[in-house]
CSV table of C-alpha atoms in Angstrom, one decimal:
chain,number,residue,atom,x,y,z
A,140,UNK,CA,-0.3,0.4,-0.2
A,141,UNK,CA,3.0,2.2,0.8
A,142,UNK,CA,4.4,1.9,-2.9
A,143,UNK,CA,1.1,2.3,-4.6
A,144,UNK,CA,0.2,5.5,-2.3
A,145,UNK,CA,3.7,6.7,-3.7
A,146,UNK,CA,3.3,6.4,-7.1
A,147,UNK,CA,0.1,8.4,-6.8
A,148,UNK,CA,1.3,11.4,-5.5
A,149,UNK,CA,4.1,10.9,-8.5
A,150,UNK,CA,0.8,10.6,-11.0
A,151,UNK,CA,-0.3,13.8,-9.3
A,152,UNK,CA,2.9,15.5,-9.5
A,153,UNK,CA,3.4,15.5,-13.3
A,154,UNK,CA,1.8,17.8,-14.1
A,155,UNK,CA,3.1,20.7,-12.6
A,156,UNK,CA,6.0,19.6,-12.3
A,157,UNK,CA,6.3,18.9,-16.6
A,158,UNK,CA,4.4,22.7,-16.3
A,159,UNK,CA,7.7,23.9,-15.5
A,160,UNK,CA,10.4,22.1,-17.2
A,161,UNK,CA,8.7,22.9,-19.7
A,162,UNK,CA,8.5,27.2,-19.0
A,163,UNK,CA,12.5,26.6,-17.7
A,164,UNK,CA,12.5,25.2,-21.2
A,165,UNK,CA,10.8,27.5,-23.5
A,166,UNK,CA,13.7,30.5,-20.7
A,167,UNK,CA,17.0,28.9,-21.2
A,168,UNK,CA,17.5,26.1,-24.0
A,169,UNK,CA,18.6,27.0,-27.6
A,170,UNK,CA,17.8,25.7,-30.6
A,171,UNK,CA,20.3,23.7,-33.1
A,172,UNK,CA,17.2,23.4,-35.9
A,173,UNK,CA,15.0,26.2,-34.9
A,174,UNK,CA,13.1,25.7,-38.0
A,175,UNK,CA,11.2,22.2,-36.8
A,176,UNK,CA,9.8,24.7,-34.5
A,177,UNK,CA,7.4,26.4,-37.2
A,178,UNK,CA,4.3,24.9,-38.0
A,179,UNK,CA,4.3,22.0,-39.4
A,180,UNK,CA,5.0,22.1,-43.5
A,181,UNK,CA,3.7,19.5,-46.2
A,182,UNK,CA,7.2,19.5,-47.1
A,183,UNK,CA,8.2,17.7,-43.8
A,184,UNK,CA,6.1,14.9,-44.8
A,185,UNK,CA,6.8,12.3,-47.0
A,186,UNK,CA,4.2,12.0,-50.9
A,187,UNK,CA,2.9,9.1,-50.6
A,188,UNK,CA,1.3,10.4,-46.5
A,189,UNK,CA,0.3,13.8,-48.0
A,190,UNK,CA,-2.0,11.6,-50.7
A,191,UNK,CA,-3.1,8.6,-48.4
A,192,UNK,CA,-4.4,12.2,-45.9
A,193,UNK,CA,-5.6,13.7,-48.9
A,194,UNK,CA,-7.8,11.1,-50.3
A,195,UNK,CA,-9.8,10.2,-46.9
A,196,UNK,CA,-10.8,13.9,-47.5
A,197,UNK,CA,-12.0,13.4,-50.9
A,198,UNK,CA,-15.8,13.2,-51.5
A,199,UNK,CA,-16.9,9.6,-51.4
A,200,UNK,CA,-13.2,8.3,-50.0
A,201,UNK,CA,-13.5,5.0,-48.8
A,202,UNK,CA,-11.6,2.0,-46.4
A,203,UNK,CA,-11.2,0.2,-50.0
A,204,UNK,CA,-9.9,2.8,-51.8
A,205,UNK,CA,-7.5,4.1,-48.7
A,206,UNK,CA,-5.7,0.7,-48.1
A,207,UNK,CA,-5.1,1.2,-52.1
A,208,UNK,CA,-2.7,4.1,-50.3
A,209,UNK,CA,-0.8,2.2,-47.1
A,210,UNK,CA,0.8,-0.8,-46.6
A,211,UNK,CA,-1.7,-3.5,-44.5
A,212,UNK,CA,0.8,-5.7,-42.4
A,213,UNK,CA,-1.7,-7.7,-41.2
A,214,UNK,CA,-5.8,-7.2,-42.0
A,215,UNK,CA,-6.8,-9.6,-39.7
A,216,UNK,CA,-4.9,-7.3,-36.5
A,217,UNK,CA,-5.3,-4.6,-38.5
A,218,UNK,CA,-2.2,-2.5,-38.3
A,219,UNK,CA,-1.1,-0.8,-41.5
A,220,UNK,CA,2.3,0.8,-42.3
A,221,UNK,CA,2.7,4.3,-44.4
A,222,UNK,CA,5.7,7.1,-45.4
A,223,UNK,CA,5.0,9.8,-42.8
A,224,UNK,CA,8.3,12.3,-42.9
A,225,UNK,CA,11.3,12.8,-45.1
A,226,UNK,CA,14.4,11.6,-45.0
A,227,UNK,CA,15.8,15.3,-44.4
A,228,UNK,CA,12.3,16.2,-41.8
A,229,UNK,CA,13.9,13.0,-39.7
A,230,UNK,CA,17.4,13.9,-39.7
A,231,UNK,CA,16.8,17.7,-38.6
A,232,UNK,CA,14.5,16.0,-35.9
A,233,UNK,CA,17.3,13.9,-34.8
A,234,UNK,CA,19.8,16.3,-34.4
A,235,UNK,CA,17.3,18.6,-32.5
A,236,UNK,CA,16.9,16.2,-30.1
A,237,UNK,CA,20.0,14.7,-29.5
A,238,UNK,CA,20.7,18.2,-29.3
A,239,UNK,CA,18.8,18.8,-26.5
A,240,UNK,CA,19.8,15.7,-24.7
A,241,UNK,CA,22.7,16.4,-24.0
A,242,UNK,CA,21.7,19.2,-23.2
A,243,UNK,CA,22.0,20.4,-19.5
A,244,UNK,CA,18.2,20.6,-19.5
A,245,UNK,CA,15.2,18.9,-17.7
A,246,UNK,CA,14.0,15.7,-18.8
A,247,UNK,CA,10.9,14.5,-18.2
A,248,UNK,CA,10.4,10.4,-18.6
A,249,UNK,CA,8.3,9.5,-22.0
A,250,UNK,CA,6.5,7.5,-20.5
A,251,UNK,CA,6.5,4.7,-17.2
A,252,UNK,CA,8.3,1.6,-19.8
A,253,UNK,CA,10.7,3.4,-21.0
A,254,UNK,CA,13.9,5.9,-19.8
A,255,UNK,CA,15.8,7.3,-22.4
A,256,UNK,CA,13.5,10.3,-24.4
A,257,UNK,CA,11.9,13.3,-24.6
A,258,UNK,CA,8.9,14.7,-24.4
A,259,UNK,CA,8.2,16.2,-27.4
A,260,UNK,CA,5.5,19.1,-26.1
A,261,UNK,CA,7.7,20.2,-22.9
A,262,UNK,CA,10.1,20.3,-25.8
A,263,UNK,CA,8.1,22.6,-27.6
A,264,UNK,CA,7.3,20.3,-30.4
A,265,UNK,CA,3.5,19.7,-29.8
A,266,UNK,CA,1.8,23.0,-31.0
A,267,UNK,CA,3.1,22.9,-34.0
A,268,UNK,CA,4.3,19.4,-35.3
A,269,UNK,CA,1.8,17.1,-33.5
A,270,UNK,CA,-1.0,18.9,-33.3
A,271,UNK,CA,-1.7,19.6,-36.5
A,272,UNK,CA,0.4,16.3,-37.6
A,273,UNK,CA,-3.4,14.7,-36.0
A,274,UNK,CA,-6.0,17.2,-37.2
A,275,UNK,CA,-5.2,17.5,-40.8
A,276,UNK,CA,-3.4,14.2,-41.7
A,277,UNK,CA,-4.4,11.4,-38.8
A,278,UNK,CA,-7.7,11.8,-38.2
A,279,UNK,CA,-9.3,11.6,-41.2
A,280,UNK,CA,-6.9,9.0,-42.3
A,281,UNK,CA,-8.1,7.0,-39.0
A,282,UNK,CA,-11.4,7.9,-39.1
A,283,UNK,CA,-11.9,5.7,-41.8
A,284,UNK,CA,-9.2,3.2,-41.0
A,285,UNK,CA,-10.6,2.8,-37.2
A,286,UNK,CA,-14.0,4.2,-37.1
A,287,UNK,CA,-15.0,1.5,-34.2
A,288,UNK,CA,-11.9,3.3,-31.9
A,289,UNK,CA,-13.4,7.0,-32.2
A,290,UNK,CA,-10.7,7.7,-34.9
A,291,UNK,CA,-13.0,10.4,-36.5
A,292,UNK,CA,-13.4,11.9,-33.5
A,293,UNK,CA,-9.5,12.6,-31.7
A,294,UNK,CA,-9.7,15.8,-30.1
A,295,UNK,CA,-6.2,14.7,-28.0
A,296,UNK,CA,-2.4,13.5,-27.5
A,297,UNK,CA,0.4,12.7,-25.9
A,298,UNK,CA,3.6,12.7,-28.0
A,299,UNK,CA,7.1,11.2,-26.2
A,300,UNK,CA,10.9,10.2,-28.6
A,301,UNK,CA,11.5,7.0,-27.0
A,302,UNK,CA,16.0,6.3,-28.3
A,303,UNK,CA,16.9,2.7,-27.8
A,304,UNK,CA,21.0,2.1,-27.9
A,305,UNK,CA,23.6,0.3,-25.6
A,306,UNK,CA,24.3,0.8,-22.1
A,307,UNK,CA,20.7,2.2,-22.7
A,308,UNK,CA,16.9,0.7,-22.8
A,309,UNK,CA,17.4,-1.9,-25.0
A,310,UNK,CA,14.2,-3.7,-25.0
A,311,UNK,CA,10.4,-3.3,-24.3
A,312,UNK,CA,8.5,-5.5,-22.7
A,313,UNK,CA,5.3,-6.5,-23.6
A,314,UNK,CA,2.0,-4.0,-23.1
A,315,UNK,CA,-0.6,-2.0,-24.9
A,316,UNK,CA,-0.9,1.5,-24.9
A,317,UNK,CA,-2.5,4.3,-23.3
A,318,UNK,CA,-4.8,5.7,-26.6
A,319,UNK,CA,-7.8,4.9,-28.6
A,320,UNK,CA,-4.6,4.8,-31.9
A,321,UNK,CA,-1.3,4.3,-31.9
A,322,UNK,CA,1.7,6.1,-35.0
A,323,UNK,CA,5.2,5.1,-34.7
A,324,UNK,CA,7.9,6.7,-36.6
A,325,UNK,CA,10.6,5.0,-37.3
A,326,UNK,CA,13.4,8.1,-37.6
A,327,UNK,CA,16.8,6.7,-37.4
A,328,UNK,CA,19.6,5.9,-37.4
A,329,UNK,CA,21.5,3.4,-38.7
A,330,UNK,CA,20.3,0.3,-36.4
A,331,UNK,CA,19.9,-3.8,-36.2
A,332,UNK,CA,17.0,-5.3,-34.8
A,333,UNK,CA,14.5,-4.1,-32.3
A,334,UNK,CA,11.2,-5.2,-34.6
A,335,UNK,CA,8.1,-4.0,-32.5
A,336,UNK,CA,5.7,-7.4,-32.1
A,337,UNK,CA,2.2,-7.4,-31.8
A,338,UNK,CA,-0.3,-10.3,-30.5
A,339,UNK,CA,-3.9,-9.7,-29.8
A,340,UNK,CA,-6.0,-7.2,-27.9
A,341,UNK,CA,-5.4,-7.5,-24.6
A,342,UNK,CA,-7.8,-8.3,-23.1
A,343,UNK,CA,-7.5,-12.0,-25.4
A,344,UNK,CA,-7.1,-15.0,-23.6
A,345,UNK,CA,-4.3,-16.1,-25.5
A,346,UNK,CA,-3.2,-12.7,-26.8
A,347,UNK,CA,0.4,-13.7,-27.7
A,348,UNK,CA,0.3,-17.0,-29.2
A,349,UNK,CA,1.5,-16.1,-32.3
A,350,UNK,CA,3.2,-12.4,-31.9
A,351,UNK,CA,3.8,-11.0,-35.8
A,352,UNK,CA,7.8,-8.7,-36.0
A,353,UNK,CA,7.6,-5.5,-37.9
A,354,UNK,CA,10.5,-4.2,-38.8
A,355,UNK,CA,11.0,-0.8,-38.5
A,356,UNK,CA,12.1,1.5,-41.6
A,357,UNK,CA,13.6,5.0,-41.3
A,358,UNK,CA,11.0,7.6,-42.5
A,359,UNK,CA,7.6,4.9,-41.8
A,360,UNK,CA,4.6,4.3,-39.8
A,361,UNK,CA,3.2,1.8,-38.3
A,362,UNK,CA,-0.7,2.1,-36.7
A,363,UNK,CA,-2.4,0.2,-34.5
A,364,UNK,CA,-4.9,0.0,-31.6
A,365,UNK,CA,-4.2,0.5,-28.4
A,366,UNK,CA,-5.2,-2.2,-27.0
A,367,UNK,CA,-3.2,-4.3,-29.4
A,368,UNK,CA,-0.3,-6.0,-27.1
A,369,UNK,CA,3.0,-4.9,-28.1
A,370,UNK,CA,6.9,-4.8,-26.9
A,371,UNK,CA,10.5,-4.0,-28.9
A,372,UNK,CA,13.1,-6.7,-29.8
A,373,UNK,CA,16.6,-6.6,-28.3
A,374,UNK,CA,17.6,-3.8,-30.4
A,375,UNK,CA,20.9,-6.1,-32.4
A,376,UNK,CA,23.7,-2.8,-32.2
A,377,UNK,CA,23.0,1.5,-33.5
A,378,UNK,CA,20.8,3.2,-31.8
A,379,UNK,CA,16.7,3.5,-33.1
A,380,UNK,CA,15.1,6.8,-32.0
A,381,UNK,CA,10.7,6.5,-33.1
A,382,UNK,CA,8.6,9.4,-32.8
A,383,UNK,CA,5.3,7.4,-30.4
A,384,UNK,CA,2.3,9.6,-30.3
A,385,UNK,CA,-0.5,8.1,-29.1
A,386,UNK,CA,-4.1,9.2,-30.1
A,387,UNK,CA,-7.2,9.9,-27.8
A,388,UNK,CA,-10.6,10.6,-28.0
A,389,UNK,CA,-12.7,11.7,-25.4
A,390,UNK,CA,-15.7,10.3,-26.7
A,391,UNK,CA,-14.6,6.7,-26.3
A,392,UNK,CA,-12.5,6.6,-23.1
A,393,UNK,CA,-15.0,9.0,-21.4
A,394,UNK,CA,-17.6,5.9,-21.7
A,395,UNK,CA,-13.7,3.8,-20.6
A,396,UNK,CA,-10.9,4.1,-19.3
A,397,UNK,CA,-8.6,2.0,-21.3
A,398,UNK,CA,-6.1,1.4,-19.3
A,399,UNK,CA,-8.2,0.0,-16.4
A,400,UNK,CA,-12.1,-1.0,-18.6
A,401,UNK,CA,-14.1,0.9,-15.4
A,402,UNK,CA,-15.8,3.9,-16.1
A,403,UNK,CA,-13.3,6.9,-15.4
A,404,UNK,CA,-12.7,8.7,-12.5
A,405,UNK,CA,-11.4,12.3,-12.9
A,406,UNK,CA,-8.9,14.0,-11.7
A,407,UNK,CA,-8.5,17.7,-13.3
A,408,UNK,CA,-4.7,17.9,-14.7
A,409,UNK,CA,-3.0,20.6,-17.2
A,410,UNK,CA,-3.4,20.2,-20.6
A,411,UNK,CA,-4.8,17.6,-22.6
A,412,UNK,CA,-3.8,15.6,-18.8
A,413,UNK,CA,-4.7,11.5,-20.2
A,414,UNK,CA,-7.5,12.4,-22.8
A,415,UNK,CA,-10.6,12.5,-20.6
A,416,UNK,CA,-12.5,15.7,-20.4
A,417,UNK,CA,-15.2,16.7,-17.9
A,418,UNK,CA,-17.8,17.5,-20.9
A,419,UNK,CA,-19.1,15.5,-23.8
A,420,UNK,CA,-18.4,15.9,-27.0
A,421,UNK,CA,-20.6,17.9,-29.1
A,422,UNK,CA,-20.4,16.2,-32.5
A,423,UNK,CA,-19.7,13.2,-31.0
A,424,UNK,CA,-22.9,10.7,-31.8
A,425,UNK,CA,-22.8,8.4,-28.9
A,426,UNK,CA,-24.6,6.0,-31.5
A,427,UNK,CA,-21.8,5.9,-33.5
A,428,UNK,CA,-19.1,4.3,-30.4
A,429,UNK,CA,-21.5,1.2,-30.3
């Protein structure tokens, strides 16, 4: 019980501590690639990604048409892949992340499982990069791919970069995400090993009986449901950096917490918090999510 109480207190401090780090970084940090803090431009995105997003917003767009514009890794598990960022943008973002890593700025852990990486909202990249990526591009894609998971009602996110390297995080155990949907983009560098493996949804009794392995390709993003059990195989050589965006739909999670499968008991927090809202989104038809 003492450990549980300590963890509850730690989580209650997260928002305030993150806000303090973000404020200090905004005052004192000097970026090495300042252009990536500008609002996301189409030039940073892969042509295939732009084409898929444009199709998704066109009249008459449907799932069959969208699937012709991306790679289906597993139709059964509903896992897809497509290029997201251009190689120059991946390189510039990596250089900025490494510059920040080597600075004396305070750094929050990406999540409870990864020890090395960067929280993008603390670095100041949520508003210019991740929010337009979600609102302009990912939401129309996800609305066609995952309409039953809140894909059309994504209203918040948590974005972070994770780093795997010798002597640091080397692999990642099996887990599921605190998200309705997830985007995982390999940014670099040169590496071997570290493939993702997927089981079934976490509610399934034999969810990892025959895991599916998916190799990372730099610049390409893997799309999957947050409740899909997955993990990362051990890194072989080199360093692997990945951008992970947990996409959240309050219309879904307000009814049932994706982590404990119970009706959530809410506590006020700053920013997006864990993606819950006290008010229902006014544009959502509840019947569409049942």
